[in-house]
Amino acid sequence: MGLSSACYQHARSDAPFSPRHADAAPMVVVPAGRFTMGDRTGDPAEYPERRLRLPSFRIDRFEVDNRSYRECVDAKACDPTPYLTDPELGLDSHPVVGVTWYDARGFCRWTRKRLPTEAEWERAARGDDLRKWPWAGAYDPAHANTREADSFENTAPVDAFSEGRSPYGVMQMAGNAAEWVQDGFDPTRYRTAPHDPEPPDVIDPRRRVVRGGSYADTRHTVRVSARDAQVATESSSTVGFRCAADAEDSASEPG
């Protein structure tokens, strides 16, 4: 299992949106406020640390699962992935993987949401302190689906590992499926744009940021500040996504 280029192009741009998914997928509210983004002891793409203020937003409590994505495919609003029929990776309650960045964006639009920005993703994962993983304290392999000592060889159900939830109650932001975000990737961004976030599309859009690490990664790669990149048109058996929305949009559950 690895990377592949997707050229399905069967999804209809005029497919009607899904009001059921817009209302049913549980979201949590992340309040407006300042937080520290990055890690001065991390990899070069993660520093210097910077203090950012974000407005309130909403983010899916769970990664998008195969069941939901399959409904988008059936509605001809999404292209299929190579793993929807896989006996392990295609299980209904497991995160959809094998999606390109465009697939992920298309699903979120189908539910009248959007991909989170990189800054929103990190704020939802770490809260207002300097924790390295979504939970407080040291790394605990029982809190995340990674390559280190858990019972899942590949993906796990999106509601598993509840002890690893973020301060706002967002699940599996470390491990399981790595997650596409809106932003293009620039390894020098924190040094060249150290203040408020720039619009996410000003950076080269061909390579997009992937966050959170996956079931194939170790503790270092699933830190809340860890940044990776992938070509937007490529898919991987380790990469999925979750959606976000502005604070006044979409239904939500409190965190």
PDB file of C-alpha atoms in Angstrom:
ATOM      1  CA  MET A   1       0.000   0.000   0.000  1.00  0.00           C
ATOM      2  CA  GLY A   2       1.335   3.415  -0.909  1.00  0.00           C
ATOM      3  CA  LEU A   3       0.854   6.447  -3.096  1.00  0.00           C
ATOM      4  CA  SER A   4      -1.141   6.523  -6.303  1.00  0.00           C
ATOM      5  CA  SER A   5      -2.378   9.166  -8.701  1.00  0.00           C
ATOM      6  CA  ALA A   6      -6.157   9.407  -9.027  1.00  0.00           C
ATOM      7  CA  CYS A   7      -7.801  10.293 -12.350  1.00  0.00           C
ATOM      8  CA  TYR A   8     -11.417   9.263 -11.786  1.00  0.00           C
ATOM      9  CA  GLN A   9     -13.178  12.570 -12.622  1.00  0.00           C
ATOM     10  CA  HIS A  10     -16.635  11.000 -12.373  1.00  0.00           C
ATOM     11  CA  ALA A  11     -17.951  13.325  -9.695  1.00  0.00           C
ATOM     12  CA  ARG A  12     -20.477  15.918 -10.782  1.00  0.00           C
ATOM     13  CA  SER A  13     -19.738  19.509  -9.849  1.00  0.00           C
ATOM     14  CA  ASP A  14     -23.485  20.201  -9.860  1.00  0.00           C
ATOM     15  CA  ALA A  15     -24.413  17.311  -7.546  1.00  0.00           C
ATOM     16  CA  PRO A  16     -26.821  18.486  -4.816  1.00  0.00           C
ATOM     17  CA  PHE A  17     -25.362  18.932  -1.365  1.00  0.00           C
ATOM     18  CA  SER A  18     -26.177  16.512   1.438  1.00  0.00           C
ATOM     19  CA  PRO A  19     -28.264  18.176   4.176  1.00  0.00           C
ATOM     20  CA  ARG A  20     -28.243  14.935   6.192  1.00  0.00           C
ATOM     21  CA  HIS A  21     -24.457  14.906   6.485  1.00  0.00           C
ATOM     22  CA  ALA A  22     -24.289  18.626   7.132  1.00  0.00           C
ATOM     23  CA  ASP A  23     -26.571  18.164  10.133  1.00  0.00           C
ATOM     24  CA  ALA A  24     -25.663  14.668  11.332  1.00  0.00           C
ATOM     25  CA  ALA A  25     -21.856  14.660  11.446  1.00  0.00           C
ATOM     26  CA  PRO A  26     -20.997  15.810  14.978  1.00  0.00           C
ATOM     27  CA  MET A  27     -18.826  18.908  15.147  1.00  0.00           C
ATOM     28  CA  VAL A  28     -17.195  20.679  18.056  1.00  0.00           C
ATOM     29  CA  VAL A  29     -16.801  24.400  18.589  1.00  0.00           C
ATOM     30  CA  VAL A  30     -13.278  25.720  19.023  1.00  0.00           C
ATOM     31  CA  PRO A  31     -13.554  29.172  20.625  1.00  0.00           C
ATOM     32  CA  ALA A  32     -11.773  32.272  19.369  1.00  0.00           C
ATOM     33  CA  GLY A  33      -8.427  32.872  21.015  1.00  0.00           C
ATOM     34  CA  ARG A  34      -4.660  32.842  20.828  1.00  0.00           C
ATOM     35  CA  PHE A  35      -2.488  29.757  20.768  1.00  0.00           C
ATOM     36  CA  THR A  36       1.106  28.818  20.041  1.00  0.00           C
ATOM     37  CA  MET A  37       1.602  27.146  16.682  1.00  0.00           C
ATOM     38  CA  GLY A  38       4.738  25.150  15.942  1.00  0.00           C
ATOM     39  CA  ASP A  39       7.464  23.595  18.064  1.00  0.00           C
ATOM     40  CA  ARG A  40      10.869  25.199  18.593  1.00  0.00           C
ATOM     41  CA  THR A  41      12.304  21.758  19.406  1.00  0.00           C
ATOM     42  CA  GLY A  42      10.646  20.063  16.436  1.00  0.00           C
ATOM     43  CA  ASP A  43      11.650  19.605  12.810  1.00  0.00           C
ATOM     44  CA  PRO A  44      12.848  22.640  10.801  1.00  0.00           C
ATOM     45  CA  ALA A  45       9.436  23.140   9.142  1.00  0.00           C
ATOM     46  CA  GLU A  46       7.853  23.557  12.608  1.00  0.00           C
ATOM     47  CA  TYR A  47       9.757  26.565  13.937  1.00  0.00           C
ATOM     48  CA  PRO A  48      10.010  29.242  15.043  1.00  0.00           C
ATOM     49  CA  GLU A  49       6.937  28.997  17.236  1.00  0.00           C
ATOM     50  CA  ARG A  50       4.432  31.783  16.658  1.00  0.00           C
ATOM     51  CA  ARG A  51       1.464  33.153  18.558  1.00  0.00           C
ATOM     52  CA  LEU A  52      -1.670  33.300  16.429  1.00  0.00           C
ATOM     53  CA  ARG A  53      -5.198  34.473  17.100  1.00  0.00           C
ATOM     54  CA  LEU A  54      -7.970  32.583  15.342  1.00  0.00           C
ATOM     55  CA  PRO A  55     -11.688  33.324  15.231  1.00  0.00           C
ATOM     56  CA  SER A  56     -14.053  30.649  16.490  1.00  0.00           C
ATOM     57  CA  PHE A  57     -14.663  27.748  14.116  1.00  0.00           C
ATOM     58  CA  ARG A  58     -16.144  24.275  14.055  1.00  0.00           C
ATOM     59  CA  ILE A  59     -14.452  21.011  13.176  1.00  0.00           C
ATOM     60  CA  ASP A  60     -15.652  17.427  12.776  1.00  0.00           C
ATOM     61  CA  ARG A  61     -15.316  15.432  15.973  1.00  0.00           C
ATOM     62  CA  PHE A  62     -14.401  12.357  13.906  1.00  0.00           C
ATOM     63  CA  GLU A  63     -12.501  11.667  10.722  1.00  0.00           C
ATOM     64  CA  VAL A  64     -14.796  11.146   7.724  1.00  0.00           C
ATOM     65  CA  ASP A  65     -15.587   7.437   7.589  1.00  0.00           C
ATOM     66  CA  ASN A  66     -16.061   5.073   4.657  1.00  0.00           C
ATOM     67  CA  ARG A  67     -19.817   4.898   5.159  1.00  0.00           C
ATOM     68  CA  SER A  68     -20.230   8.646   4.727  1.00  0.00           C
ATOM     69  CA  TYR A  69     -17.816   8.873   1.829  1.00  0.00           C
ATOM     70  CA  ARG A  70     -19.511   5.955   0.069  1.00  0.00           C
ATOM     71  CA  GLU A  71     -22.806   7.856   0.203  1.00  0.00           C
ATOM     72  CA  CYS A  72     -21.090  10.795  -1.485  1.00  0.00           C
ATOM     73  CA  VAL A  73     -19.850   8.447  -4.225  1.00  0.00           C
ATOM     74  CA  ASP A  74     -23.356   7.013  -4.645  1.00  0.00           C
ATOM     75  CA  ALA A  75     -24.684  10.571  -5.022  1.00  0.00           C
ATOM     76  CA  LYS A  76     -22.046  11.118  -7.767  1.00  0.00           C
ATOM     77  CA  ALA A  77     -20.647  14.028  -5.785  1.00  0.00           C
ATOM     78  CA  CYS A  78     -17.361  12.214  -4.965  1.00  0.00           C
ATOM     79  CA  ASP A  79     -14.988   9.980  -6.864  1.00  0.00           C
ATOM     80  CA  PRO A  80     -14.395   6.474  -5.455  1.00  0.00           C
ATOM     81  CA  THR A  81     -11.147   5.592  -3.733  1.00  0.00           C
ATOM     82  CA  PRO A  82      -8.999   2.485  -4.315  1.00  0.00           C
ATOM     83  CA  TYR A  83      -9.798   1.227  -0.802  1.00  0.00           C
ATOM     84  CA  LEU A  84     -13.584   1.521  -0.454  1.00  0.00           C
ATOM     85  CA  THR A  85     -13.951  -2.211  -1.129  1.00  0.00           C
ATOM     86  CA  ASP A  86     -10.851  -3.264   0.811  1.00  0.00           C
ATOM     87  CA  PRO A  87     -11.810  -5.838   3.499  1.00  0.00           C
ATOM     88  CA  GLU A  88      -9.910  -3.889   6.169  1.00  0.00           C
ATOM     89  CA  LEU A  89      -9.391  -0.297   5.038  1.00  0.00           C
ATOM     90  CA  GLY A  90     -12.904  -0.104   3.556  1.00  0.00           C
ATOM     91  CA  LEU A  91     -14.847  -0.946   6.725  1.00  0.00           C
ATOM     92  CA  ASP A  92     -17.806   1.397   7.250  1.00  0.00           C
ATOM     93  CA  SER A  93     -16.714   2.781  10.621  1.00  0.00           C
ATOM     94  CA  HIS A  94     -13.065   3.282   9.649  1.00  0.00           C
ATOM     95  CA  PRO A  95     -11.704   6.517   8.159  1.00  0.00           C
ATOM     96  CA  VAL A  96     -11.820   6.786   4.400  1.00  0.00           C
ATOM     97  CA  VAL A  97      -8.290   6.715   2.939  1.00  0.00           C
ATOM     98  CA  GLY A  98      -6.985   6.857  -0.600  1.00  0.00           C
ATOM     99  CA  VAL A  99      -8.554  10.268  -1.199  1.00  0.00           C
ATOM    100  CA  THR A 100      -6.763  13.041  -3.043  1.00  0.00           C
ATOM    101  CA  TRP A 101      -6.845  16.589  -1.699  1.00  0.00           C
ATOM    102  CA  TYR A 102      -9.466  17.345  -4.345  1.00  0.00           C
ATOM    103  CA  ASP A 103     -11.564  14.377  -3.211  1.00  0.00           C
ATOM    104  CA  ALA A 104     -11.456  15.632   0.372  1.00  0.00           C
ATOM    105  CA  ARG A 105     -12.369  19.168  -0.642  1.00  0.00           C
ATOM    106  CA  GLY A 106     -15.225  17.845  -2.779  1.00  0.00           C
ATOM    107  CA  PHE A 107     -16.738  15.845   0.071  1.00  0.00           C
ATOM    108  CA  CYS A 108     -16.580  18.809   2.438  1.00  0.00           C
ATOM    109  CA  ARG A 109     -18.262  21.018  -0.140  1.00  0.00           C
ATOM    110  CA  TRP A 110     -20.947  18.362  -0.607  1.00  0.00           C
ATOM    111  CA  THR A 111     -21.776  18.761   3.087  1.00  0.00           C
ATOM    112  CA  ARG A 112     -21.520  22.585   2.879  1.00  0.00           C
ATOM    113  CA  LYS A 113     -18.324  22.575   4.887  1.00  0.00           C
ATOM    114  CA  ARG A 114     -14.660  23.041   3.971  1.00  0.00           C
ATOM    115  CA  LEU A 115     -11.255  21.635   4.821  1.00  0.00           C
ATOM    116  CA  PRO A 116      -9.730  23.123   7.981  1.00  0.00           C
ATOM    117  CA  THR A 117      -6.794  25.453   7.613  1.00  0.00           C
ATOM    118  CA  GLU A 118      -3.499  24.220   8.990  1.00  0.00           C
ATOM    119  CA  ALA A 119      -3.726  26.670  11.892  1.00  0.00           C
ATOM    120  CA  GLU A 120      -7.289  25.576  12.730  1.00  0.00           C
ATOM    121  CA  TRP A 121      -6.253  21.929  12.669  1.00  0.00           C
ATOM    122  CA  GLU A 122      -3.378  22.510  15.101  1.00  0.00           C
ATOM    123  CA  ARG A 123      -5.492  24.656  17.444  1.00  0.00           C
ATOM    124  CA  ALA A 124      -8.172  21.945  17.569  1.00  0.00           C
ATOM    125  CA  ALA A 125      -5.509  19.324  18.301  1.00  0.00           C
ATOM    126  CA  ARG A 126      -3.472  21.091  20.994  1.00  0.00           C
ATOM    127  CA  GLY A 127      -5.696  23.720  22.608  1.00  0.00           C
ATOM    128  CA  ASP A 128      -4.013  26.667  24.309  1.00  0.00           C
ATOM    129  CA  ASP A 129      -0.958  25.011  25.845  1.00  0.00           C
ATOM    130  CA  LEU A 130       2.286  23.562  24.536  1.00  0.00           C
ATOM    131  CA  ARG A 131       1.375  19.876  24.604  1.00  0.00           C
ATOM    132  CA  LYS A 132       3.100  17.686  22.044  1.00  0.00           C
ATOM    133  CA  TRP A 133       0.193  15.300  21.480  1.00  0.00           C
ATOM    134  CA  PRO A 134      -3.575  15.884  21.697  1.00  0.00           C
ATOM    135  CA  TRP A 135      -3.554  14.617  25.282  1.00  0.00           C
ATOM    136  CA  ALA A 136      -1.585  16.188  28.127  1.00  0.00           C
ATOM    137  CA  GLY A 137       1.683  14.664  29.298  1.00  0.00           C
ATOM    138  CA  ALA A 138       3.993  12.078  27.802  1.00  0.00           C
ATOM    139  CA  TYR A 139       3.375   9.950  24.763  1.00  0.00           C
ATOM    140  CA  ASP A 140       1.118   6.986  25.522  1.00  0.00           C
ATOM    141  CA  PRO A 141       0.810   4.301  22.806  1.00  0.00           C
ATOM    142  CA  ALA A 142      -2.621   3.360  24.177  1.00  0.00           C
ATOM    143  CA  HIS A 143      -3.960   6.789  23.192  1.00  0.00           C
ATOM    144  CA  ALA A 144      -3.422   6.578  19.427  1.00  0.00           C
ATOM    145  CA  ASN A 145      -3.454   4.160  16.503  1.00  0.00           C
ATOM    146  CA  THR A 146       0.182   4.260  15.410  1.00  0.00           C
ATOM    147  CA  ARG A 147       2.905   1.790  14.541  1.00  0.00           C
ATOM    148  CA  GLU A 148       3.737   1.519  18.235  1.00  0.00           C
ATOM    149  CA  ALA A 149       1.927  -1.104  20.292  1.00  0.00           C
ATOM    150  CA  ASP A 150      -1.769  -1.033  19.507  1.00  0.00           C
ATOM    151  CA  SER A 151      -4.201  -3.754  18.448  1.00  0.00           C
ATOM    152  CA  PHE A 152      -4.885  -2.464  14.906  1.00  0.00           C
ATOM    153  CA  GLU A 153      -2.627  -3.364  12.005  1.00  0.00           C
ATOM    154  CA  ASN A 154      -4.213  -0.703   9.807  1.00  0.00           C
ATOM    155  CA  THR A 155      -6.958   1.853  10.488  1.00  0.00           C
ATOM    156  CA  ALA A 156      -9.268   1.732  13.503  1.00  0.00           C
ATOM    157  CA  PRO A 157     -12.881   2.894  13.905  1.00  0.00           C
ATOM    158  CA  VAL A 158     -13.101   6.681  13.960  1.00  0.00           C
ATOM    159  CA  ASP A 159     -14.522   6.669  17.502  1.00  0.00           C
ATOM    160  CA  ALA A 160     -11.747   4.501  18.978  1.00  0.00           C
ATOM    161  CA  PHE A 161      -8.970   5.719  21.312  1.00  0.00           C
ATOM    162  CA  SER A 162     -11.181   8.128  23.239  1.00  0.00           C
ATOM    163  CA  GLU A 163      -8.431   8.724  25.819  1.00  0.00           C
ATOM    164  CA  GLY A 164      -6.402  10.384  23.083  1.00  0.00           C
ATOM    165  CA  ARG A 165      -9.008  13.046  22.308  1.00  0.00           C
ATOM    166  CA  SER A 166      -7.944  16.682  22.087  1.00  0.00           C
ATOM    167  CA  PRO A 167      -8.784  19.376  24.682  1.00  0.00           C
ATOM    168  CA  TYR A 168     -11.924  20.175  22.665  1.00  0.00           C
ATOM    169  CA  GLY A 169     -12.998  16.552  22.364  1.00  0.00           C
ATOM    170  CA  VAL A 170     -11.802  16.002  18.788  1.00  0.00           C
ATOM    171  CA  MET A 171     -10.944  12.358  18.185  1.00  0.00           C
ATOM    172  CA  GLN A 172      -7.867  10.753  16.619  1.00  0.00           C
ATOM    173  CA  MET A 173      -5.877  13.819  15.708  1.00  0.00           C
ATOM    174  CA  ALA A 174      -2.815  11.652  16.309  1.00  0.00           C
ATOM    175  CA  GLY A 175      -2.534   8.548  14.173  1.00  0.00           C
ATOM    176  CA  ASN A 176      -5.185   6.427  12.464  1.00  0.00           C
ATOM    177  CA  ALA A 177      -5.431   8.408   9.192  1.00  0.00           C
ATOM    178  CA  ALA A 178      -3.272  11.409   8.420  1.00  0.00           C
ATOM    179  CA  GLU A 179      -5.461  14.339   7.350  1.00  0.00           C
ATOM    180  CA  TRP A 180      -5.485  16.752   4.450  1.00  0.00           C
ATOM    181  CA  VAL A 181      -5.869  20.428   5.348  1.00  0.00           C
ATOM    182  CA  GLN A 182      -6.509  23.411   3.110  1.00  0.00           C
ATOM    183  CA  ASP A 183      -3.010  24.889   2.980  1.00  0.00           C
ATOM    184  CA  GLY A 184      -0.309  24.531   0.415  1.00  0.00           C
ATOM    185  CA  PHE A 185       3.003  23.356   1.885  1.00  0.00           C
ATOM    186  CA  ASP A 186       6.035  25.597   2.362  1.00  0.00           C
ATOM    187  CA  PRO A 187       8.730  24.279   4.739  1.00  0.00           C
ATOM    188  CA  THR A 188       9.917  27.853   5.417  1.00  0.00           C
ATOM    189  CA  ARG A 189       6.507  29.352   6.091  1.00  0.00           C
ATOM    190  CA  TYR A 190       6.949  29.843   9.832  1.00  0.00           C
ATOM    191  CA  ARG A 191      10.097  31.869   9.229  1.00  0.00           C
ATOM    192  CA  THR A 192       8.710  33.959   6.366  1.00  0.00           C
ATOM    193  CA  ALA A 193       5.178  34.544   7.698  1.00  0.00           C
ATOM    194  CA  PRO A 194       5.593  34.552  11.487  1.00  0.00           C
ATOM    195  CA  HIS A 195       2.420  36.432  12.378  1.00  0.00           C
ATOM    196  CA  ASP A 196      -1.261  35.975  11.527  1.00  0.00           C
ATOM    197  CA  PRO A 197      -1.935  33.139   9.050  1.00  0.00           C
ATOM    198  CA  GLU A 198      -1.830  33.991   5.371  1.00  0.00           C
ATOM    199  CA  PRO A 199      -4.661  32.830   3.108  1.00  0.00           C
ATOM    200  CA  PRO A 200      -3.937  29.105   2.673  1.00  0.00           C
ATOM    201  CA  ASP A 201      -3.868  29.181  -1.134  1.00  0.00           C
ATOM    202  CA  VAL A 202      -1.077  31.735  -1.549  1.00  0.00           C
ATOM    203  CA  ILE A 203       1.519  28.955  -1.297  1.00  0.00           C
ATOM    204  CA  ASP A 204       2.225  26.511  -4.139  1.00  0.00           C
ATOM    205  CA  PRO A 205      -1.077  24.582  -4.355  1.00  0.00           C
ATOM    206  CA  ARG A 206       0.450  21.490  -5.953  1.00  0.00           C
ATOM    207  CA  ARG A 207       1.723  20.214  -2.584  1.00  0.00           C
ATOM    208  CA  ARG A 208      -0.764  20.330   0.272  1.00  0.00           C
ATOM    209  CA  VAL A 209      -0.208  19.949   3.989  1.00  0.00           C
ATOM    210  CA  VAL A 210      -1.044  16.647   5.684  1.00  0.00           C
ATOM    211  CA  ARG A 211      -1.405  16.609   9.474  1.00  0.00           C
ATOM    212  CA  GLY A 212      -1.670  14.138  12.348  1.00  0.00           C
ATOM    213  CA  GLY A 213       0.250  11.126  11.080  1.00  0.00           C
ATOM    214  CA  SER A 214      -1.283   7.690  10.570  1.00  0.00           C
ATOM    215  CA  TYR A 215      -1.369   4.083  11.717  1.00  0.00           C
ATOM    216  CA  ALA A 216       1.956   3.615   9.892  1.00  0.00           C
ATOM    217  CA  ASP A 217       3.759   6.362  11.841  1.00  0.00           C
ATOM    218  CA  THR A 218       5.623   6.639  15.137  1.00  0.00           C
ATOM    219  CA  ARG A 219       5.210   9.064  18.041  1.00  0.00           C
ATOM    220  CA  HIS A 220       7.425  11.717  16.438  1.00  0.00           C
ATOM    221  CA  THR A 221       5.274  12.011  13.315  1.00  0.00           C
ATOM    222  CA  VAL A 222       1.937  12.170  15.160  1.00  0.00           C
ATOM    223  CA  ARG A 223       2.850  15.214  17.274  1.00  0.00           C
ATOM    224  CA  VAL A 224       0.339  18.083  16.994  1.00  0.00           C
ATOM    225  CA  SER A 225       2.949  20.336  15.364  1.00  0.00           C
ATOM    226  CA  ALA A 226       4.303  17.785  12.857  1.00  0.00           C
ATOM    227  CA  ARG A 227       3.893  18.848   9.228  1.00  0.00           C
ATOM    228  CA  ASP A 228       4.026  16.699   6.118  1.00  0.00           C
ATOM    229  CA  ALA A 229       3.246  17.317   2.456  1.00  0.00           C
ATOM    230  CA  GLN A 230       1.753  15.363  -0.406  1.00  0.00           C
ATOM    231  CA  VAL A 231       0.970  16.169  -4.030  1.00  0.00           C
ATOM    232  CA  ALA A 232      -2.680  17.216  -4.160  1.00  0.00           C
ATOM    233  CA  THR A 233      -3.527  14.810  -6.984  1.00  0.00           C
ATOM    234  CA  GLU A 234      -1.989  11.779  -5.287  1.00  0.00           C
ATOM    235  CA  SER A 235      -3.707   9.435  -2.862  1.00  0.00           C
ATOM    236  CA  SER A 236      -2.340   7.201  -0.121  1.00  0.00           C
ATOM    237  CA  SER A 237      -3.591   4.309   1.970  1.00  0.00           C
ATOM    238  CA  THR A 238      -2.649   6.323   5.058  1.00  0.00           C
ATOM    239  CA  VAL A 239      -4.316   9.691   4.296  1.00  0.00           C
ATOM    240  CA  GLY A 240      -7.917  10.766   4.944  1.00  0.00           C
ATOM    241  CA  PHE A 241      -9.498  13.973   6.237  1.00  0.00           C
ATOM    242  CA  ARG A 242     -12.110  15.717   8.364  1.00  0.00           C
ATOM    243  CA  CYS A 243     -14.115  18.862   7.585  1.00  0.00           C
ATOM    244  CA  ALA A 244     -14.516  22.235   9.269  1.00  0.00           C
ATOM    245  CA  ALA A 245     -16.888  25.191   9.106  1.00  0.00           C
ATOM    246  CA  ASP A 246     -17.021  28.801  10.168  1.00  0.00           C
ATOM    247  CA  ALA A 247     -18.542  29.289  13.614  1.00  0.00           C
ATOM    248  CA  GLU A 248     -21.900  30.490  12.328  1.00  0.00           C
ATOM    249  CA  ASP A 249     -22.243  27.678   9.790  1.00  0.00           C
ATOM    250  CA  SER A 250     -23.499  24.116  10.243  1.00  0.00           C
ATOM    251  CA  ALA A 251     -24.846  22.346  13.320  1.00  0.00           C
ATOM    252  CA  SER A 252     -22.512  21.335  16.118  1.00  0.00           C
ATOM    253  CA  GLU A 253     -22.115  19.739  19.473  1.00  0.00           C
ATOM    254  CA  PRO A 254     -20.197  21.520  22.182  1.00  0.00           C
ATOM    255  CA  GLY A 255     -16.697  20.198  22.813  1.00  0.00           C
TER     256      GLY A 255
END
